[in-house]
CSV table of C-alpha atoms in Angstrom, one decimal:
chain,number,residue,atom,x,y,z
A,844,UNK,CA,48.4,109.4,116.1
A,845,UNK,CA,45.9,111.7,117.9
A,846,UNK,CA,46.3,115.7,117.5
A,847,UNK,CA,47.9,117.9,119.5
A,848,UNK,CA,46.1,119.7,122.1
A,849,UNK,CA,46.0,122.9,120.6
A,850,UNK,CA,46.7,126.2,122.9
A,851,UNK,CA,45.8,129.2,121.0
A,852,UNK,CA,45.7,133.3,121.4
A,853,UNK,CA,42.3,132.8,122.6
A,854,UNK,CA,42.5,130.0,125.2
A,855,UNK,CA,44.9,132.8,127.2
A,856,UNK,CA,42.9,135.4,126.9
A,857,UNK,CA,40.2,133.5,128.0
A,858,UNK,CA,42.4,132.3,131.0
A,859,UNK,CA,43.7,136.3,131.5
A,860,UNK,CA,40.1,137.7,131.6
A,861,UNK,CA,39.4,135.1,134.4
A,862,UNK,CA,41.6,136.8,136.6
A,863,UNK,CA,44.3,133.5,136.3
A,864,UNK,CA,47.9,133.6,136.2
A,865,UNK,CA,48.7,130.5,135.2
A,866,UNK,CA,47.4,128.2,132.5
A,867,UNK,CA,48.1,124.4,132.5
A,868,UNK,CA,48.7,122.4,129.3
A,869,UNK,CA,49.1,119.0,129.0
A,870,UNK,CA,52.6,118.4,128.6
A,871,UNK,CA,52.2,117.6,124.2
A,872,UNK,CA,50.2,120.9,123.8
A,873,UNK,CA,51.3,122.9,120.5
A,874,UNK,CA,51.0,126.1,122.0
A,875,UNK,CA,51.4,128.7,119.3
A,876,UNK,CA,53.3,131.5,118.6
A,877,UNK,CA,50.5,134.4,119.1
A,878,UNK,CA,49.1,132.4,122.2
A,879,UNK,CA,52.9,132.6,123.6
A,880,UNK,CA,53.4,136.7,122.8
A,881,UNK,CA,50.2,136.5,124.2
A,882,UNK,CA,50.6,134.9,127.3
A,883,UNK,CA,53.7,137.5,128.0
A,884,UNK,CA,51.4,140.4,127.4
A,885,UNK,CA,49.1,139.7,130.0
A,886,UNK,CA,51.0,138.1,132.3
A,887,UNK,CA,49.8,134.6,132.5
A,888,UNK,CA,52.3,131.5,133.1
A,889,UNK,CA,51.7,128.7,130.8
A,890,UNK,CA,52.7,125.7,132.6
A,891,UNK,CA,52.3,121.8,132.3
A,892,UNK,CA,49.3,120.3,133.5
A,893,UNK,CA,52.0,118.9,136.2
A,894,UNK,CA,52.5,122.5,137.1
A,895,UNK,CA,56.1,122.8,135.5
A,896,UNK,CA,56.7,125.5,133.0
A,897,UNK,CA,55.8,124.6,129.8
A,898,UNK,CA,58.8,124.5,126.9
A,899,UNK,CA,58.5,127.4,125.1
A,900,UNK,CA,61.4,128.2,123.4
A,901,UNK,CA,62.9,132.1,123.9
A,902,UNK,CA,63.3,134.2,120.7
A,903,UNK,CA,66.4,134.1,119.2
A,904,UNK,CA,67.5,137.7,119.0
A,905,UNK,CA,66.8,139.0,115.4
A,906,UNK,CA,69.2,138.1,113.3
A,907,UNK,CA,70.3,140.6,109.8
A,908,UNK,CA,70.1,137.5,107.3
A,909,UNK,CA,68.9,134.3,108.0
A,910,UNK,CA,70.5,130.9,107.2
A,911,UNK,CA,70.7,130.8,103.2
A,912,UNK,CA,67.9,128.5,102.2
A,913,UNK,CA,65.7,128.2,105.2
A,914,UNK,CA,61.5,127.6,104.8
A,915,UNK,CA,58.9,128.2,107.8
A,916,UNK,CA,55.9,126.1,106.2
A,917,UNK,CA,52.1,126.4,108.3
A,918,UNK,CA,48.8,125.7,107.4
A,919,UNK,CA,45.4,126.3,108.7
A,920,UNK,CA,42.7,123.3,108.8
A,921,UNK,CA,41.9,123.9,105.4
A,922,UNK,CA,45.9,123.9,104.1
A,923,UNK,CA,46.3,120.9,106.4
A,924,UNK,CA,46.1,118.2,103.4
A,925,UNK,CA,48.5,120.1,101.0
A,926,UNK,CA,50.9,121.1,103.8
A,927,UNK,CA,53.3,118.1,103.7
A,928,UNK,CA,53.3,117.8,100.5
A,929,UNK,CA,54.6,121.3,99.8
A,930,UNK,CA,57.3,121.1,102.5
A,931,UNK,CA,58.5,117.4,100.8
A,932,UNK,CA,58.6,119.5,97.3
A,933,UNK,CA,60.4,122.4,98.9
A,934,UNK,CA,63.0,120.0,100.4
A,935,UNK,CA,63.5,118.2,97.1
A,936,UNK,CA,64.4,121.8,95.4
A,937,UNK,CA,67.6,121.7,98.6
A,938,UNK,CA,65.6,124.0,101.4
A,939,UNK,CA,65.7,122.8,104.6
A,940,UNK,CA,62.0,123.2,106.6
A,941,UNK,CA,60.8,124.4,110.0
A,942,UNK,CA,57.1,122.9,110.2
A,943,UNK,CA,55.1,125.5,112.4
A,944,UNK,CA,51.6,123.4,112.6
A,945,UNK,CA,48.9,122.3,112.5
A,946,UNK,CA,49.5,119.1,112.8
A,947,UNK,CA,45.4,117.7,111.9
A,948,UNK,CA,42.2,118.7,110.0
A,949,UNK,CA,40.6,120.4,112.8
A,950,UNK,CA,39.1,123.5,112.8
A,951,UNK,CA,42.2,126.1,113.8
A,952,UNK,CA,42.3,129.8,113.0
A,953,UNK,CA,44.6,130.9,110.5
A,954,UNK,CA,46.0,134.8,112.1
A,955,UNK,CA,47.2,131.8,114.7
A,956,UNK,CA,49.5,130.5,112.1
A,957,UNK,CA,50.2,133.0,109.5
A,958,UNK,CA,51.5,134.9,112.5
A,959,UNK,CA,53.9,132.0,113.8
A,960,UNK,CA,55.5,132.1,109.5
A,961,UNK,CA,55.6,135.5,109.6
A,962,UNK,CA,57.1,135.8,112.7
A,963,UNK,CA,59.8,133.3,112.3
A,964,UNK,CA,60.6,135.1,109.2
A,965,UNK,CA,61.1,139.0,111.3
A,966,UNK,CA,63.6,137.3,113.3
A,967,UNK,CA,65.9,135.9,111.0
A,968,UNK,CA,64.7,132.2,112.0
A,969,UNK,CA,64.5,131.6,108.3
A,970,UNK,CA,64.9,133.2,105.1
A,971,UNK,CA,61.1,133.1,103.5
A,972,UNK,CA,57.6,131.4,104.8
A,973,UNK,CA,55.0,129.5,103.0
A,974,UNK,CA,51.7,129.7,104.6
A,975,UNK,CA,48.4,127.6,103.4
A,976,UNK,CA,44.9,128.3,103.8
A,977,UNK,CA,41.8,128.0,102.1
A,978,UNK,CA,42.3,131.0,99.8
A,979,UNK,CA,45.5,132.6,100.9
A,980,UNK,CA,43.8,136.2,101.3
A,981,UNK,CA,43.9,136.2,105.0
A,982,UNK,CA,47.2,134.8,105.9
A,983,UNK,CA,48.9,137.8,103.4
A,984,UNK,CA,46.5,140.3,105.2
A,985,UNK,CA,48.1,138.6,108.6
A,986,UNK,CA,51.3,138.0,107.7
A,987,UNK,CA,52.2,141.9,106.2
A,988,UNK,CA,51.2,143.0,109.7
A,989,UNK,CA,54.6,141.7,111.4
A,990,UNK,CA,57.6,144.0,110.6
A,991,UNK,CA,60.0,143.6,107.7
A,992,UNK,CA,57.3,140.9,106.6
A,993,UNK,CA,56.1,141.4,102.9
A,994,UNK,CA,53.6,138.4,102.1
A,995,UNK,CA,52.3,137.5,99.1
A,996,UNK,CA,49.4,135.7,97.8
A,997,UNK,CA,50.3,134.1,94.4
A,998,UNK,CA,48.1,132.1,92.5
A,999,UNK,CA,50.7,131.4,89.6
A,1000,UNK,CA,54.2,131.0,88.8
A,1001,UNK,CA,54.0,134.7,86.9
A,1002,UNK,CA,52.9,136.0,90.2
A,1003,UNK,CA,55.3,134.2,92.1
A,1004,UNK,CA,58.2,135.6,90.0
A,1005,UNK,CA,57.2,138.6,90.1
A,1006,UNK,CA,56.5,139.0,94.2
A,1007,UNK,CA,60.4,138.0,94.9
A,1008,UNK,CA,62.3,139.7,92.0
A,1009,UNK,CA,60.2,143.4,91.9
A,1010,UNK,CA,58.5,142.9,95.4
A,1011,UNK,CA,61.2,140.8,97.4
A,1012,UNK,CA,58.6,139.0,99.2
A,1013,UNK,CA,59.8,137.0,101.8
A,1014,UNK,CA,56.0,135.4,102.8
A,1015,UNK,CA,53.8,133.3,100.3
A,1016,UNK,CA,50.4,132.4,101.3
A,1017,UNK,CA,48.2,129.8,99.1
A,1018,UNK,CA,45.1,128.5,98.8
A,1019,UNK,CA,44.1,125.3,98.9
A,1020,UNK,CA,40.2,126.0,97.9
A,1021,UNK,CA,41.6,127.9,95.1
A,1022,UNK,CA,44.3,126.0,93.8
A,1023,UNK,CA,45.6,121.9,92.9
A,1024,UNK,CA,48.5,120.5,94.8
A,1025,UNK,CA,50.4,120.6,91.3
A,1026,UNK,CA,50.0,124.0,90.5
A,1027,UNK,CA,50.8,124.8,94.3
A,1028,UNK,CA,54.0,122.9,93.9
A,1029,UNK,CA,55.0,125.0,90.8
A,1030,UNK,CA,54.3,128.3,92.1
A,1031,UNK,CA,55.8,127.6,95.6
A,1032,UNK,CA,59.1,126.4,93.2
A,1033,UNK,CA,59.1,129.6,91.6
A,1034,UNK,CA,59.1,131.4,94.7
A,1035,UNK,CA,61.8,129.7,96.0
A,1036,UNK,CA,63.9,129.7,93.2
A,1037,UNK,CA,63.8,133.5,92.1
A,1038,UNK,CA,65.8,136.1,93.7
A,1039,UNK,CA,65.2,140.0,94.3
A,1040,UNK,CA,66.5,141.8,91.3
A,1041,UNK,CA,67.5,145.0,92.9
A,1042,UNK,CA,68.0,147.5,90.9
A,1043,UNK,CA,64.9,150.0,90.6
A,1044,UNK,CA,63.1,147.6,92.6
A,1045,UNK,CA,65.0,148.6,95.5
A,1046,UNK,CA,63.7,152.0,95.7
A,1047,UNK,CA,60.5,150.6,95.5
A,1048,UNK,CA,60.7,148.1,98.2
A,1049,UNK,CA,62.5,150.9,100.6
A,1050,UNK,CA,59.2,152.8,99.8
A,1051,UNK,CA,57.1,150.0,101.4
A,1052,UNK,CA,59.6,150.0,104.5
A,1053,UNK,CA,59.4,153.8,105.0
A,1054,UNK,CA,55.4,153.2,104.7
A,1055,UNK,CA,55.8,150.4,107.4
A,1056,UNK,CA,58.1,152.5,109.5
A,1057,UNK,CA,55.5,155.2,110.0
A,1058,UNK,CA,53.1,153.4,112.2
A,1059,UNK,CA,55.7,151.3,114.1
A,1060,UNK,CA,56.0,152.5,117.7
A,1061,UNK,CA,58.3,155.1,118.3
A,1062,UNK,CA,59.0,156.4,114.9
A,1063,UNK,CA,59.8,160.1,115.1
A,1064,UNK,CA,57.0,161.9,112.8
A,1065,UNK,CA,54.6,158.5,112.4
A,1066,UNK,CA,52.2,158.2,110.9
């Protein structure tokens, strides 16, 4: 089966500085989740190469927990091998999996997908996110820019541990460069199968959200 056509951030900001309104798509484009916040920001329609509105589906208002045992798995070009197996492990351990792209080896760029887990995970979509990328590095930097998000890159199962029971991360990010599919599989278990301790942690963690809640728009005293 062919790829998708893939609609990204920059193909509507290419279309917006243009001067055009509308962008057509062929009707089996994945069109990702920056290109769509995107697309509302500047005002441009995405529609069907027919000239229908394309199906993008309307956030889900923000829920305060998401279902129990819920995975948002995406990859860049370079995760694209590893990706299906990870979300196969994942739904042997019982989770159930939301695959956000890509769907091929072609050259993608990862903010596109990182952001798409990340955001998934901010509105209560699903509980945690895997994301996969050559090294992992620039997903987490991506990822810990969305709200409430707190990603981790975790090269081993110590690590792994360690980000959800002191850190209650709720965003891993891998490498694929950096790391075997086995070792992937163990860390990603890990990840899934610990839980936040609590405890002095929590001060901790409501640390980071005061930090975060500085710059956010709106936030009396920022910054």
């Amino acid at each position: 089966m062919p790829p998708r056509p893939l609609v990204t951030e920059r193909t509507v900001l290419d279309a917006a500085d243009a001067g055009r309104d509308r962008l057509a798509v062929p009707p089996d484009a994945l069109v990702t989740a920056l290109a769509r916040d995107t697309a509302r920001d500047r005002g441009v329609e995405i529609v069907t190469s027919a000239g229908t509105p394309a199906a993008l589906p309307a956030d889900p208002p923000r829920q305060p927990t998401a279902p129990a045992k819920t995975l948002a798995v995406a990859c860049d070009h370079a995760g694209f091998e590893i990706k299906d197996a990870l979300a196969e492990h994942a739904r042997g351990l019982g989770w159930t999996v939301t695959d956000l792209g890509t769907d091929s080896a072609a050259s993608v760029d990862y903010p596109d997908f990182a952001y798409a887990v990340a955001r998934a995970v901010h509105l209560g979509q699903v509980r945690l996110g895997l994301m996969i990328d050559g090294v992992g590095v620039g997903s987490a930097i991506v990822a810990c820019k969305v709200p409430g998000v707190r990603a981790a890159l975790c090269p081993d199962t110590f690590s792994a541990f360690n980000a959800r029971a002191h850190n209650d991360a709720n965003v891993l990010t891998l490498g694929s460069r950096t790391m075997g599919v086995e070792v992937c599989k163990r860390v990603l278990a890990e990840f899934l199968t610990t839980d936040f301790e609590g405890g002095r942690h929590a001060r901790r963690v409501d640390k980071i959200r005061d930090v975060e809640a500085r710059f956010l728009p709106g936030t009396p005293g920022a910054a």
